Tab-separated table of N, CA and C in Angstrom:
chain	number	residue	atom	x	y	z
A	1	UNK	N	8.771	-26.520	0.521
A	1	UNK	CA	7.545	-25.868	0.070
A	1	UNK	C	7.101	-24.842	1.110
A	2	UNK	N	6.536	-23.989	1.157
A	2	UNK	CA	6.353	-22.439	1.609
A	2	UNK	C	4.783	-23.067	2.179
A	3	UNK	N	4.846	-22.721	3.578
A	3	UNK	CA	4.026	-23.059	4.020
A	3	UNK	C	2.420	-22.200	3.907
A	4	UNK	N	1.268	-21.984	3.791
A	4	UNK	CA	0.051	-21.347	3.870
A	4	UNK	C	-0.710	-21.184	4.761
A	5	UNK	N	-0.176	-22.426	6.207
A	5	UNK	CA	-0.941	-22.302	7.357
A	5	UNK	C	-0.659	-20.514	8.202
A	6	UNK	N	-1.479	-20.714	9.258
A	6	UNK	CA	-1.190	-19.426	10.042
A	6	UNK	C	-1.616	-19.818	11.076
A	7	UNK	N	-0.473	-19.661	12.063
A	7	UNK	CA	-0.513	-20.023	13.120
A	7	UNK	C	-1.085	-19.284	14.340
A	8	UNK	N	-1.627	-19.179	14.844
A	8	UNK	CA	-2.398	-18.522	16.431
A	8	UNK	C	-2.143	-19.016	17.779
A	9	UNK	N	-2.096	-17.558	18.575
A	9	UNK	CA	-1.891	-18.312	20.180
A	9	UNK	C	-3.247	-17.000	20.895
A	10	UNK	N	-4.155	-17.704	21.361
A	10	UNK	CA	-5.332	-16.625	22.119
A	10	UNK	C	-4.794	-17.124	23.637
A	11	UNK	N	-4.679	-16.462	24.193
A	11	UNK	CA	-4.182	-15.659	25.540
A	11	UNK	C	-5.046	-15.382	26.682
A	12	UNK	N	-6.621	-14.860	26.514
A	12	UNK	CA	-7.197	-15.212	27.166
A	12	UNK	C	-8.930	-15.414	26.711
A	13	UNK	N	-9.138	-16.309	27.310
A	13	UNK	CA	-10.491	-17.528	26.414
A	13	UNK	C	-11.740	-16.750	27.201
A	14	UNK	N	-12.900	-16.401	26.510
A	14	UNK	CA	-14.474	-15.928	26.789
A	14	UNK	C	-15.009	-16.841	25.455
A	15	UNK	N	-15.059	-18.216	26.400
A	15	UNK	CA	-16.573	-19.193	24.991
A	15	UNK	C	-17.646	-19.038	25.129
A	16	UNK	N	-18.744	-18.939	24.909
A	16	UNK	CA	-19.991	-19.131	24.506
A	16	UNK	C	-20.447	-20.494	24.554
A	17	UNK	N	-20.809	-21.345	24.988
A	17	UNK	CA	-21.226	-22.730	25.713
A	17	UNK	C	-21.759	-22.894	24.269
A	18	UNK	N	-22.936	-22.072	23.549
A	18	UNK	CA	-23.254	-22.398	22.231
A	18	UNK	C	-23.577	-22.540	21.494
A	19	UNK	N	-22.199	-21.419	20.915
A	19	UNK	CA	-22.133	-21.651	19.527
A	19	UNK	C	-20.424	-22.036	19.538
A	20	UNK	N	-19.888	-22.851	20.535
A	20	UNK	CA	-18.569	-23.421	20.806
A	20	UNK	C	-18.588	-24.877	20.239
A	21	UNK	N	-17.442	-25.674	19.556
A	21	UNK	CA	-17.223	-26.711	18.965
A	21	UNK	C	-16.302	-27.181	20.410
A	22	UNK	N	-16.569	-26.692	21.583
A	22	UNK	CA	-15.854	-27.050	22.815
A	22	UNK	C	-17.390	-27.563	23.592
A	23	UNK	N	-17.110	-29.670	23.609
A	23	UNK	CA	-18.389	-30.046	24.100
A	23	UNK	C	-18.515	-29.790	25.159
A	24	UNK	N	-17.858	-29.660	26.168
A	24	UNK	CA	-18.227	-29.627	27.899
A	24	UNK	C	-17.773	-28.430	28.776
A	25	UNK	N	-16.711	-27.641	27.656
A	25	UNK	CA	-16.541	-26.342	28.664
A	25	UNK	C	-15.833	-26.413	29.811
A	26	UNK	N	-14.966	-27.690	29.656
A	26	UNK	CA	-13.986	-28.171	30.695
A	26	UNK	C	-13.189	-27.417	30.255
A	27	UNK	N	-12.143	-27.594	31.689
A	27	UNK	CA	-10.724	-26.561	31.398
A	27	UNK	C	-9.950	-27.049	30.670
A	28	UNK	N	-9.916	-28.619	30.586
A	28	UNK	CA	-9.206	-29.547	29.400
A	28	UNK	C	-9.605	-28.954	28.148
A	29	UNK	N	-10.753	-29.061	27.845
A	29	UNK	CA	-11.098	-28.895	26.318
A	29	UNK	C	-10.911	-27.322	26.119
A	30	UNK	N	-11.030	-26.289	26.743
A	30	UNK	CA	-10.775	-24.465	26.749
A	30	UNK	C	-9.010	-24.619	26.365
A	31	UNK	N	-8.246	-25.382	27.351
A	31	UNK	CA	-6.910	-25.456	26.937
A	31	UNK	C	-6.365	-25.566	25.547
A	32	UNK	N	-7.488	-26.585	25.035
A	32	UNK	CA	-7.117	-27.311	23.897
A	32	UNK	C	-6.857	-26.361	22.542
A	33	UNK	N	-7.722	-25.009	23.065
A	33	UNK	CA	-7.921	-23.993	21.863
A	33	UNK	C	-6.614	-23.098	21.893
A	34	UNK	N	-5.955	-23.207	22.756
A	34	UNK	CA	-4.685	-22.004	23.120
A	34	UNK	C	-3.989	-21.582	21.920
A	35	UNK	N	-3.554	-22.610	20.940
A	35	UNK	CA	-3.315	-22.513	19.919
A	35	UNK	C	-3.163	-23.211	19.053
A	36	UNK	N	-2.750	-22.819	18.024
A	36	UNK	CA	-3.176	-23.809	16.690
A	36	UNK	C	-2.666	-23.395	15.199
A	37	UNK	N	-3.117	-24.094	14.609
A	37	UNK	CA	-2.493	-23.439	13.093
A	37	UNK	C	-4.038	-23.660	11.901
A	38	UNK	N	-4.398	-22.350	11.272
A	38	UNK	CA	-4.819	-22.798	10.420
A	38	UNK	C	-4.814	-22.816	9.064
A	39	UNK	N	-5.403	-23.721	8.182
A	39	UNK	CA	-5.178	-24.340	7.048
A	39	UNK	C	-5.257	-22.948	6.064
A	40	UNK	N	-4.979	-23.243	4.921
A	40	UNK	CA	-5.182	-22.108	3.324
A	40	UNK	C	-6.668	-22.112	3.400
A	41	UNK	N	-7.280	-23.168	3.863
A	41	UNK	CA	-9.480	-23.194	3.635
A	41	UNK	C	-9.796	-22.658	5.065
A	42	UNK	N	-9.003	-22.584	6.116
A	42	UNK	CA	-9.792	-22.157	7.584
A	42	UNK	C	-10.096	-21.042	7.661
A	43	UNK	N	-10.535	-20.595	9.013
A	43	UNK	CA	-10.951	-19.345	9.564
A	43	UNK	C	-10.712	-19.618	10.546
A	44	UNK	N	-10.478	-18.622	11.385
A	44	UNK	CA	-11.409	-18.688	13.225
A	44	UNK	C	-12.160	-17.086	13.244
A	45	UNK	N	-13.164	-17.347	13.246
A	45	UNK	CA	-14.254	-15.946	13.754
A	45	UNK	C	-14.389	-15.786	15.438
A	46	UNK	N	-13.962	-14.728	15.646
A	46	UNK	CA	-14.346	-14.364	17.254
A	46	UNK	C	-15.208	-13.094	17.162
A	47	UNK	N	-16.023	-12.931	18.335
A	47	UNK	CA	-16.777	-11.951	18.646
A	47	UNK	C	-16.218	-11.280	19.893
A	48	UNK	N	-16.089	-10.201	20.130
A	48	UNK	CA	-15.805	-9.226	21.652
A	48	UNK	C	-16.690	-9.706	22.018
A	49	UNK	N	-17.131	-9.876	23.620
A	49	UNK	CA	-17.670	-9.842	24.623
A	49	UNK	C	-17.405	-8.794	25.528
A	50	UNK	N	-16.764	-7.946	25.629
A	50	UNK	CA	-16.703	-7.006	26.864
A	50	UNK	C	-16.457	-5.687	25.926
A	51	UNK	N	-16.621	-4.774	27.035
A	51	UNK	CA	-16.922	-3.381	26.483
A	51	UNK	C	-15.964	-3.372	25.760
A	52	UNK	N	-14.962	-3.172	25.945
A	52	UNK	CA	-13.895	-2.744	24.956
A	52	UNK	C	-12.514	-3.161	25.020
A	53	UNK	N	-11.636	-2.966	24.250
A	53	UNK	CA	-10.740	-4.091	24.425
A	53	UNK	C	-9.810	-3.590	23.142
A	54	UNK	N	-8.683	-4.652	23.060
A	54	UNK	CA	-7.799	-4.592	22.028
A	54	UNK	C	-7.482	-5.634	21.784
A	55	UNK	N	-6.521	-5.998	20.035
A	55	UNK	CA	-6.814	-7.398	19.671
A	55	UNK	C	-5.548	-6.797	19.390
A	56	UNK	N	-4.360	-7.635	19.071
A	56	UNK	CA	-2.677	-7.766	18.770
A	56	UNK	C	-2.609	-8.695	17.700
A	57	UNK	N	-1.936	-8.063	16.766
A	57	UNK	CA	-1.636	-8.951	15.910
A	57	UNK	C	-0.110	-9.122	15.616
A	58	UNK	N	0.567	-9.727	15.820
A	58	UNK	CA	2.551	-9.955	15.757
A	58	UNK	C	3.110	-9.242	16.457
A	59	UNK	N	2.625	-9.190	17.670
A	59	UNK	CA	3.404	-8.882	18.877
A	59	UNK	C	2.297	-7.533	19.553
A	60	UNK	N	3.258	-6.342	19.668
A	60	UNK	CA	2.205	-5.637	20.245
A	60	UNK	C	2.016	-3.980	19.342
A	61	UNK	N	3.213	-4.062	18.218
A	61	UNK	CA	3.345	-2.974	17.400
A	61	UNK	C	2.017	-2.697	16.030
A	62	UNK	N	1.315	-3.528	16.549
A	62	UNK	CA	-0.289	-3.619	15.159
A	62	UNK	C	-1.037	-3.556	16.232
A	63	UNK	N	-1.664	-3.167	16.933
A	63	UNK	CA	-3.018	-3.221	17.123
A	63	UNK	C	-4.807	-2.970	16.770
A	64	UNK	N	-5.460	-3.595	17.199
A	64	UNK	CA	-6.872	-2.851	16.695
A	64	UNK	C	-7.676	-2.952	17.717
A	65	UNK	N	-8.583	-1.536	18.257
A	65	UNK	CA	-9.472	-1.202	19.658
A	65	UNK	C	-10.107	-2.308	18.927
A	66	UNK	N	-11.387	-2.912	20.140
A	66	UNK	CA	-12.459	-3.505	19.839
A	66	UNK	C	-13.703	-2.750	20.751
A	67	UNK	N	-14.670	-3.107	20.545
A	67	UNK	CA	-16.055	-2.486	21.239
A	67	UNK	C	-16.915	-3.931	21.017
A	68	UNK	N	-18.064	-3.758	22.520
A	68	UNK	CA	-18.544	-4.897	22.106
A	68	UNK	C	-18.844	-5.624	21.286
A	69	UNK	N	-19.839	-6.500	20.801
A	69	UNK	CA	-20.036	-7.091	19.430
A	69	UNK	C	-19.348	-7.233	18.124
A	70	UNK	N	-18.082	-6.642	18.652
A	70	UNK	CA	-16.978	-6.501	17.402
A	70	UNK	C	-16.969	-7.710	16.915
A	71	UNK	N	-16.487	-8.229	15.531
A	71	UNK	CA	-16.250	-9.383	14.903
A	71	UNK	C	-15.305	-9.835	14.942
A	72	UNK	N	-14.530	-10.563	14.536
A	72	UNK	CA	-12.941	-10.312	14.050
A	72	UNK	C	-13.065	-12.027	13.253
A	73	UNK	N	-12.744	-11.669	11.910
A	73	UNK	CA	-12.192	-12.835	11.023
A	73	UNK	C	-11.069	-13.013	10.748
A	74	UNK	N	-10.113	-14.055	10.960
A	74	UNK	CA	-9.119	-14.473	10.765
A	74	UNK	C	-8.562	-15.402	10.069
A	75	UNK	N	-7.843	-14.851	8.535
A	75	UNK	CA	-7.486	-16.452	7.668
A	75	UNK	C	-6.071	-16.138	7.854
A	76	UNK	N	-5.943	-17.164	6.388
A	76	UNK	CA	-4.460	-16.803	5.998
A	76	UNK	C	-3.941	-16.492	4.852
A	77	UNK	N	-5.283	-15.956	4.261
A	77	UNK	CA	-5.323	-15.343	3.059
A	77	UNK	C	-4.226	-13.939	2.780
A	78	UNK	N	-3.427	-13.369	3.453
A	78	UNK	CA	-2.716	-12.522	3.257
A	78	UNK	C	-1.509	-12.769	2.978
A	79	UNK	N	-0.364	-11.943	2.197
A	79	UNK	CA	0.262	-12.296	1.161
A	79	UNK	C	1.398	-12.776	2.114
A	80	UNK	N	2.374	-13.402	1.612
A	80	UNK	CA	3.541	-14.542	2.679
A	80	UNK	C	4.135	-13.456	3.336
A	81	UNK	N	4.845	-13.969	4.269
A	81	UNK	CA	5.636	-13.050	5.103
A	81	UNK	C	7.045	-13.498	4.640
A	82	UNK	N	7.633	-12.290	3.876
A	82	UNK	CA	9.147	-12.425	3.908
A	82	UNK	C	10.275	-11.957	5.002
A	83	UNK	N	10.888	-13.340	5.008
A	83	UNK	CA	12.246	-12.772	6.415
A	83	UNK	C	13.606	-12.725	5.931
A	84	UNK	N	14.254	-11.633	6.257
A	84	UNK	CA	15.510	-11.320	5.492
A	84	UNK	C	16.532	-11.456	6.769
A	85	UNK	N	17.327	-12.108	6.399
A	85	UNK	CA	18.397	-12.475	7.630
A	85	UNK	C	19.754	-11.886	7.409
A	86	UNK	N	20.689	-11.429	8.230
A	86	UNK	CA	22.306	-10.944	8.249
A	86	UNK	C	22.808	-11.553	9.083
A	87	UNK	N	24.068	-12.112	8.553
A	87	UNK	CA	24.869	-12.650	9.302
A	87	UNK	C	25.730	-11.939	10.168
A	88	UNK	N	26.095	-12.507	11.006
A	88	UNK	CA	26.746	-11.753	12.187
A	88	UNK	C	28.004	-12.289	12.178
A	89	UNK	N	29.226	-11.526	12.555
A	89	UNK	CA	30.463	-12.116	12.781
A	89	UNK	C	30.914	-12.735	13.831
């Protein structure tokens, strides 16, 4: 069966004490977010914090600038990713 999750790896962490589902702001629990997969019903919403910036999406050939207060919503609502393979001799 064809999976719907979408998987994430954030690289480097700016939480917000809160409005974070991270209770203590330990380096244990900040770790814990590194990455993850989410469901066909999830999200993860982030906000910029610093002047400006860039966000990567599948490596480094997509990008999008950010400016402070930027939003960024993330599902997995977008259509499957097809992979086409060749064999090699």
């Amino acid at each position: 069966k064809e999976s719907k999750c979408l998987q994430y790896l954030i690289r480097e962490h700016m939480i917000e004490k809160a409005s974070s589902n991270v209770s203590s702001g330990s380096p244990e629990d900040v770790k814990g977010l590194n990455n993850g997969l989410l469901g066909e019903d999830e999200q993860l919403h982030l906000r910029w914090n610093s002047q400006k910036g860039r966000i990567f999406i599948d490596g480094s050939h997509l990008t999008h600038n950010l400016v402070l207060g930027d939003e960024v919503l993330i599902n997995s609502k977008a259509p499957p990713l097809q992979l086409f393979t060749q064999e090699f001799e």
